[in-house]
Structure formats: C-alpha cells, structure tokens
Amino acid sequence: MDSFSFTFLIWCLLAFNHILPLTIQTIEARIPESPLQCNQTFCILHNSYGKWGDRKDCYALNATYPTTEQELHVAVSFAVEHNLKAKVVTKFSHTIPKLACPDQAVQNSFVISTESYNRQIQIDVANSVVTVDAGVGLRQLIDAVEASGFSLVASPYWEGVTIGGLISTGAHGSSWWGKGGSVHDHVVGLSIIVPASKAEGYAKILRLEAHDPLFNAAKVSLGVLGAISKVTLRVEPRFKRSITYNFTSDVGLEDLYVDHANKYEFADITWYPSQHTAVYRYDSRVPLNTSGNAVFDFIGFQNNPTSISEAVRATESLLEKTRNTHGKCLTAAATLAFKKATANGLKNNGILFTGYPVIGYQSKMQTSGSCLYSQSLLTSCAWDPRIKGLSFYESTAIFPASIFRDFILDVKKLRDLNPEHFCGVDNYNGILIRYIKGSDAYLGQSEDSIVIDFNYYRAKDALTPRLNQDIWEELEQMAFFKYGAKPHWAKNRIIAFLGVDKKYQNYNKFIEAKQQLDPQNVFSSNWSDEILFGKELEKSDGCALEGLCICSEHRHCSPQNNYYCSQGLVYKDARVCRYSKSTLPSSL
Ligand SMILES: Cc1cc2nc3c(=O)[nH]c(=O)nc-3n(C[C@H](O)[C@H](O)[C@H](O)COP(=O)(O)OP(=O)(O)OC[C@H]3O[C@@H](n4cnc5c(N)ncnc54)[C@H](O)[C@@H]3O)c2cc1C
Ligand SMILES: *[C@@H]1O[C@H](CO)[C@@H](O)[C@H](O)[C@H]1NC(C)=O
Ligand SMILES: *[C@@H]1O[C@H](CO)[C@@H](O)[C@H](O)[C@H]1NC(C)=O
Ligand SMILES: *[C@@H]1O[C@H](CO)[C@@H](O)[C@H](O)[C@H]1NC(C)=O
Ligand SMILES: *[C@@H]1O[C@H](CO)[C@@H](O)[C@H](O)[C@H]1NC(C)=O
Ligand SMILES: *[C@@H]1O[C@H](CO)[C@@H](O)[C@H](O)[C@H]1NC(C)=O
C-alpha cells in the first residue's frame, strides 16, 4: 500500500470510529467486565486491562461485598479474627501494578469489594464539603455534587474509578492553582477501618482530619493501612470552563511549561516529539452565565466499535512485525491530524466540535469515559481484554518542576538523533504533561511537580521484543534514574519502582504509620510490598522486555531476535534492549 492510501485508511478508521457510535442501536452491552470473578472455590482478580505487569493472575479464596460502613467494619474484623490477608478491591480495578492483589498464599487471602458500597453521598452545603462512601464512582460523585450547585475542582481525566481507589494511589488531573491537581489535596477528612485487638472487636474506625498526624499517611495509602470507609472532599460553587487547544511547534517548550501552568488554571500540554508538535491546553474557569454547554468526550476514552479497535491493533502489530518505523510515523501523523480536527473529543453542543473556545460545565469538561457505558456488544473501551484491541504499557513519572526543563532538553536530544523513533508513543498520546501542587501527603509530592504519561505498544507475548523499545526504555530510565522522578503509584512497569523508598522525604513516616495501624500486615501482600519497598527482583531471561528488570546481560533482552543489552544513546548509564541486525554490541 502506498503511503497516501495507508494514511487515508487510518483516517477512515478514525473518522468511522468517531461517527459510528452514534448510529449503533442497543443490542446487548459490552460494559467493562467486573475485575473480580469468583466461583465456589476461589476468586480471580484482574486489572482493567485484563493483564498485570507480570501477566500472572492473582487469586483470593473468598470475597465479601459490604454495602454499609458497618458491614465494611464487620468484614475487616472477620479478616483480622481469622488471620487472613486482606485487600480492598473496587468495581473498576484500574490500577496497573498489583497493589490490590492479596497474598500469594491463596488459602489465607480475602478480598473486600467496594462494588456495592456506594450508597451515601452527603453534601454539606454550609461548609462546602461532600462526604461519600469509598466505593462511590467518580462520575456518580461529580453528578451528585453538580446537582447541588457545586463542582469538584480536581479529578483524574478518566471517570472509571472510585473515590477510595483514586485517592489511595494519588490520582490527579492538572493544576497548579489553589490546592492543585491531586484529588487527595482536596480531601479534608477520611475514615479508615484498621485492625484492632480482640478486646476492641478486631477492627476499629478512625475518623481522621487535618490536625491528625495519621491523616497525611492515610490520604495516599496504597490500600496498605486499612479499609477507607468515608472520604470528605472540599467542593466549590459550580463553575464553567473555557478550553482552547493550540496545536503548535514544540520549539521553546522547555521555557514555556511554567508560565503556561501559572496562566491557565487547568493547563496541560501534550507533546508529540516525532511530529515536533506541542499542544497547549488553554483552559480557564469562566463565570457560570457564560454561554456554552459542551462536553469533553476525550477521544482515547470513547466508546469504540470493537472492529475499529481490532483493526488499529492489527495494523500496529503488522508494523511491529515488519519493523516498519516509517509506517508508524504515517499513523502517528494521521492520528495527530485527526485529533486536531476533532479537538481531542471536545464537543461544543455535546455532539460535534464546531470551533474554539469550547465552553461547558466543570462536570462535563474535566473527566470522561464514555466507553464505560457501551450500549452494544459491538462497542467497548479500546483496551477491553475480551476483544483483540489495544494493549500498551503506561509509564508515568513525576518530576520536581525545577528539573523538568533539563529532562525536556534531554528528550529533545534523543528525539533529534532520529525523530522517527518517537512515532510509537505519538501513536498513543505522545507525552502528556500535567501539573500537581506540593502536598502534605507522605506518599504525595512534597513540591510543585510535573507529571508525564506516555504509552507504548505491548506485545501479545511477554518475550516478543518491540520496535524501538530501546527508546522507551531509555526514556523510562532517564526519568526514574537520571532525574530521580517518582513513579505514579497506579501506573508503570515494575522497574519504575526500584528505589522508590529513597525518593520520598516522608517515606519513613508512612512506614511508621503502617506499623502503628496494621502491625500484622493484614493489608499488605508480596505484591504491594514489591511496589512499596522498591526492591530489585531476580533477573530472568527476557525480563527487561516487560520492564521486570533492567538488562545487564543480553539474555535479559532477546538475543534470539537480535535484541541485545546496550547503552543508552543520550543517557549513557541506561541499559536498554536494542535491535542490532548484524553485530553483537561490544561489551557494556
Ligand atoms: C484508562 C485509565 C485512565 C487513567 N487516568 C488517570 C488520570 O488521568 N490521572 C491519574 O492520576 N490516574 C489515572 N489513572 C489511574 C487511576 O486513577 C488509578 O489507578 C486509580 O487508583 C484507580 O481507582 P480504582 O477505583 O480503580 O482503584 P483500584 O485500582 O481498584 O485500587 C487502587 C488501590 O487502592 C486500594 N483501595 C481501593 N479502595 C480502597 C478503600 N476503600 N480502602 C482502602 N484501599 C482501597 C486498592 O487496594 C488498591 O491498592 C487512569 C487509569 C486508567 C486505566
Ligand atoms: C472456578 O474457576 C476456576 C477457573 O476459572 C476453575 O478451574 C474451577 O474449576 C472453578 N470451580 C468451580 C467450583 O466452578
Ligand atoms: C467467606 O467470607 C465470609 C465473610 O464475608 C464468611 O462468612 C465465610 O465463612 C467465608 N467463607 C470461607 C470459605 O472462608
Ligand atoms: C499558539 O502557540 C504559539 C507558540 O507559543 C503562539 O505563538 C501562538 O500565538 C499561539 N496561538 C494562539 C491562538 O494562542
Ligand atoms: C453574567 O453575570 C454578571 C453578573 O453576575 C454580569 O455582569 C454579566 O453581564 C453576565 N454575563 C452574561 C454573558 O450574561
Ligand atoms: C510471599 O509472602 C509470604 C509471606 O506472607 C512468603 O512466605 C512467601 O515466600 C512470599 N512469596 C514470594 C514469591 O515472595
């Protein structure tokens, strides 16, 4: 196929993708499957991608589904009394690392699902706060708050999460204004049910507020302190937002990112290095009487015809197999052009993009996820594990704002060596740059920070190397080890957590709180320990391919496929798996 027809095909796929969902009639829904599947013998827990970092399933012997705080209390008591290892599991399970996996010893493991614990949303109008059951979904909360004349200021961009789950991993949107983009910094109180002595009935409820030293531990707790029952969040009078995307050159990005966040309350930047393009989001609060009733239905979270998701995946896999970097760049360019034409999914009237600025209520502009509500078996989220759709890794690194400039310059150096090598990330969402403010949470960010996300192809098989994977590995190691960036707790491959215990100045205070609240480690497992303690794992053949290790020998890559452990191109200390057709790279 020549490059024009190829580009045209991708355009058609994407355009079709955009229009078709409106025309499909209800048959039977393909809403996301429950991540927790139990039968009489045991339960299996998956994340939303249906595949954990190491591709191994995790199990529990038994599950319980409390509906009230009282029942949640009973569930924790039950686990403690019977010496079980417990984890709280949500309806969504959208965290990529195995934080919610109970212990490997299945016979002692118990999961407490908050799937049905989502009844109470109490809005205190006088004090502008809302208190919710921890299993309440983000969309459910946003709609309830707006119906009472308030807005939730910060939230992640994706709405398929629960309040308990999202604060536990430090989830965020983007802002340096006010309390900033992290949801946990808008939390003013929470209740957590922790193990207790027999005399106390094996579990007790702690009601924590700002003045309590344990509060800073409990705001971002990875689920290892106990079961959060209630969360109280600050809300503000209902407001609207006005959004304009500026698709422009990436020249000067390193000098603009600070001003950009200072100028626009909900600023972000999407950087497509291979396309030399930066997309600045000019996004500000506007008065409630400004006209506009738009919806931000972010393109990546739309309800896609499964046939399209499968075709896009098949195309990507073919380009991988044929080592067609140029083909990846054609799709990256087509994807970017399509995003520009559709404003990333902004819809002025709720249906179509007709021009900037796009103005709408906060409840419709911050967070989305229309694929969660598929009305048909023919549509789903693009990554739904039941279809042959997208499968990707997701690296998310958090930098102190001041050092981010040097990181951008390093990435530009790497890009300039061969811009085409970056097309693989630009086929997803490039490098998404967001802002969060300094926080008191022990496992939050102690200073104003920048968060970057980038996604890249994950093969069907763990031992299949991927086109230009050395570039993603260098980017990953540069972020986490050269610049000491912190990994987002809910994303990343396991190597991103190496040495994480040295990166938080209040890390020890968190560990002390954990020992105080859960001395028997009821809520910890091998899996969550692996993440929280950032230990290096034993290396095995091919381990670097999945980000389970950093290679130090060729066998950690895939010598049989000509991928050898090699030095980074810009960050020389990086050790990455690089394709080399003829010559074995000289020793490291
Ligand atoms: C498509 C997609 C888009 C995303 N977008 C963003 C984004 O824009 N910004 C961002 O920051 N993140 C984002 N994330 C990550 C997401 O916000 C986090 O993974 C979030 O933690 C998921 O919430 P959940 O309810 O699914 O929790 P789970 O993944 O089920 O649980 C997370 C952790 O919290 C614990 N936990 C859950 N509930 C409780 C409770 N009641 N008490 C104690 N512990 C509990 C669990 O045991 C587990 O350790 C995204 C993820 C996906 C898949
Ligand atoms: C439970 O499910 C597992 C795997 O899905 C299966 O092997 C097992 O036989 C099932 N047990 C029962 C009682 O259905
Ligand atoms: C499963 O958990 C419930 C508590 O929710 C308990 O009553 C029941 O005995 C447990 N079953 C097994 C087999 O452990
Ligand atoms: C878009 O950004 C560029 C570079 O910062 C700037 O020169 C241009 O004026 C911006 N366009 C708009 C419409 O703001
Ligand atoms: C919005 O309300 C303010 C007063 O609250 C008023 O001054 C302004 O003219 C109104 N704007 C519009 C577009 O109605
Ligand atoms: C998991 O933890 C248990 C103790 O809870 C330990 O006995 C076991 O060896 C660990 N397994 C692995 C694979 O680390």
JSON list of C-alpha atoms and ligand atoms in Angstrom, two decimals, residues 244-252 256 263-264 278 280 282, ligand 4:
[
{"chain": "A", "resi": 244, "resn": "THR", "atom": "CA", "xyz": [-8.85, 26.05, 23.52]},
{"chain": "A", "resi": 245, "resn": "TYR", "atom": "CA", "xyz": [-6.18, 23.71, 22.21]},
{"chain": "A", "resi": 246, "resn": "ASN", "atom": "CA", "xyz": [-3.24, 25.31, 20.45]},
{"chain": "A", "resi": 247, "resn": "PHE", "atom": "CA", "xyz": [-1.58, 22.76, 18.17]},
{"chain": "A", "resi": 248, "resn": "THR", "atom": "CA", "xyz": [1.79, 24.39, 17.60]},
{"chain": "A", "resi": 249, "resn": "SER", "atom": "CA", "xyz": [5.52, 23.88, 17.37]},
{"chain": "A", "resi": 250, "resn": "ASP", "atom": "CA", "xyz": [7.42, 22.30, 20.27]},
{"chain": "A", "resi": 251, "resn": "VAL", "atom": "CA", "xyz": [10.18, 24.89, 20.00]},
{"chain": "A", "resi": 252, "resn": "GLY", "atom": "CA", "xyz": [10.65, 26.58, 23.36]},
{"chain": "A", "resi": 256, "resn": "LEU", "atom": "CA", "xyz": [7.01, 27.75, 28.37]},
{"chain": "A", "resi": 263, "resn": "LYS", "atom": "CA", "xyz": [-1.58, 31.43, 33.39]},
{"chain": "A", "resi": 264, "resn": "TYR", "atom": "CA", "xyz": [-4.27, 28.75, 32.95]},
{"chain": "A", "resi": 278, "resn": "ALA", "atom": "CA", "xyz": [3.18, 20.61, 21.32]},
{"chain": "A", "resi": 280, "resn": "TYR", "atom": "CA", "xyz": [-1.08, 23.67, 24.73]},
{"chain": "A", "resi": 282, "resn": "TYR", "atom": "CA", "xyz": [-5.61, 26.92, 27.39]},
{"chain": "B", "resi": 4, "resn": "LIG", "atom": "C1", "xyz": [-0.05, 29.11, 19.91]},
{"chain": "B", "resi": 4, "resn": "LIG", "atom": "O1", "xyz": [1.23, 28.99, 20.48]},
{"chain": "B", "resi": 4, "resn": "LIG", "atom": "C2", "xyz": [2.24, 29.67, 19.78]},
{"chain": "B", "resi": 4, "resn": "LIG", "atom": "C3", "xyz": [3.55, 29.33, 20.40]},
{"chain": "B", "resi": 4, "resn": "LIG", "atom": "O2", "xyz": [3.52, 29.55, 21.78]},
{"chain": "B", "resi": 4, "resn": "LIG", "atom": "C4", "xyz": [1.94, 31.15, 19.77]},
{"chain": "B", "resi": 4, "resn": "LIG", "atom": "O3", "xyz": [2.93, 31.84, 19.04]},
{"chain": "B", "resi": 4, "resn": "LIG", "atom": "C5", "xyz": [0.57, 31.40, 19.18]},
{"chain": "B", "resi": 4, "resn": "LIG", "atom": "O4", "xyz": [0.25, 32.74, 19.29]},
{"chain": "B", "resi": 4, "resn": "LIG", "atom": "C6", "xyz": [-0.47, 30.58, 19.89]},
{"chain": "B", "resi": 4, "resn": "LIG", "atom": "N1", "xyz": [-1.75, 30.68, 19.24]},
{"chain": "B", "resi": 4, "resn": "LIG", "atom": "C7", "xyz": [-2.84, 31.06, 19.85]},
{"chain": "B", "resi": 4, "resn": "LIG", "atom": "C8", "xyz": [-4.08, 31.05, 19.05]},
{"chain": "B", "resi": 4, "resn": "LIG", "atom": "O5", "xyz": [-2.85, 31.36, 21.02]}
]
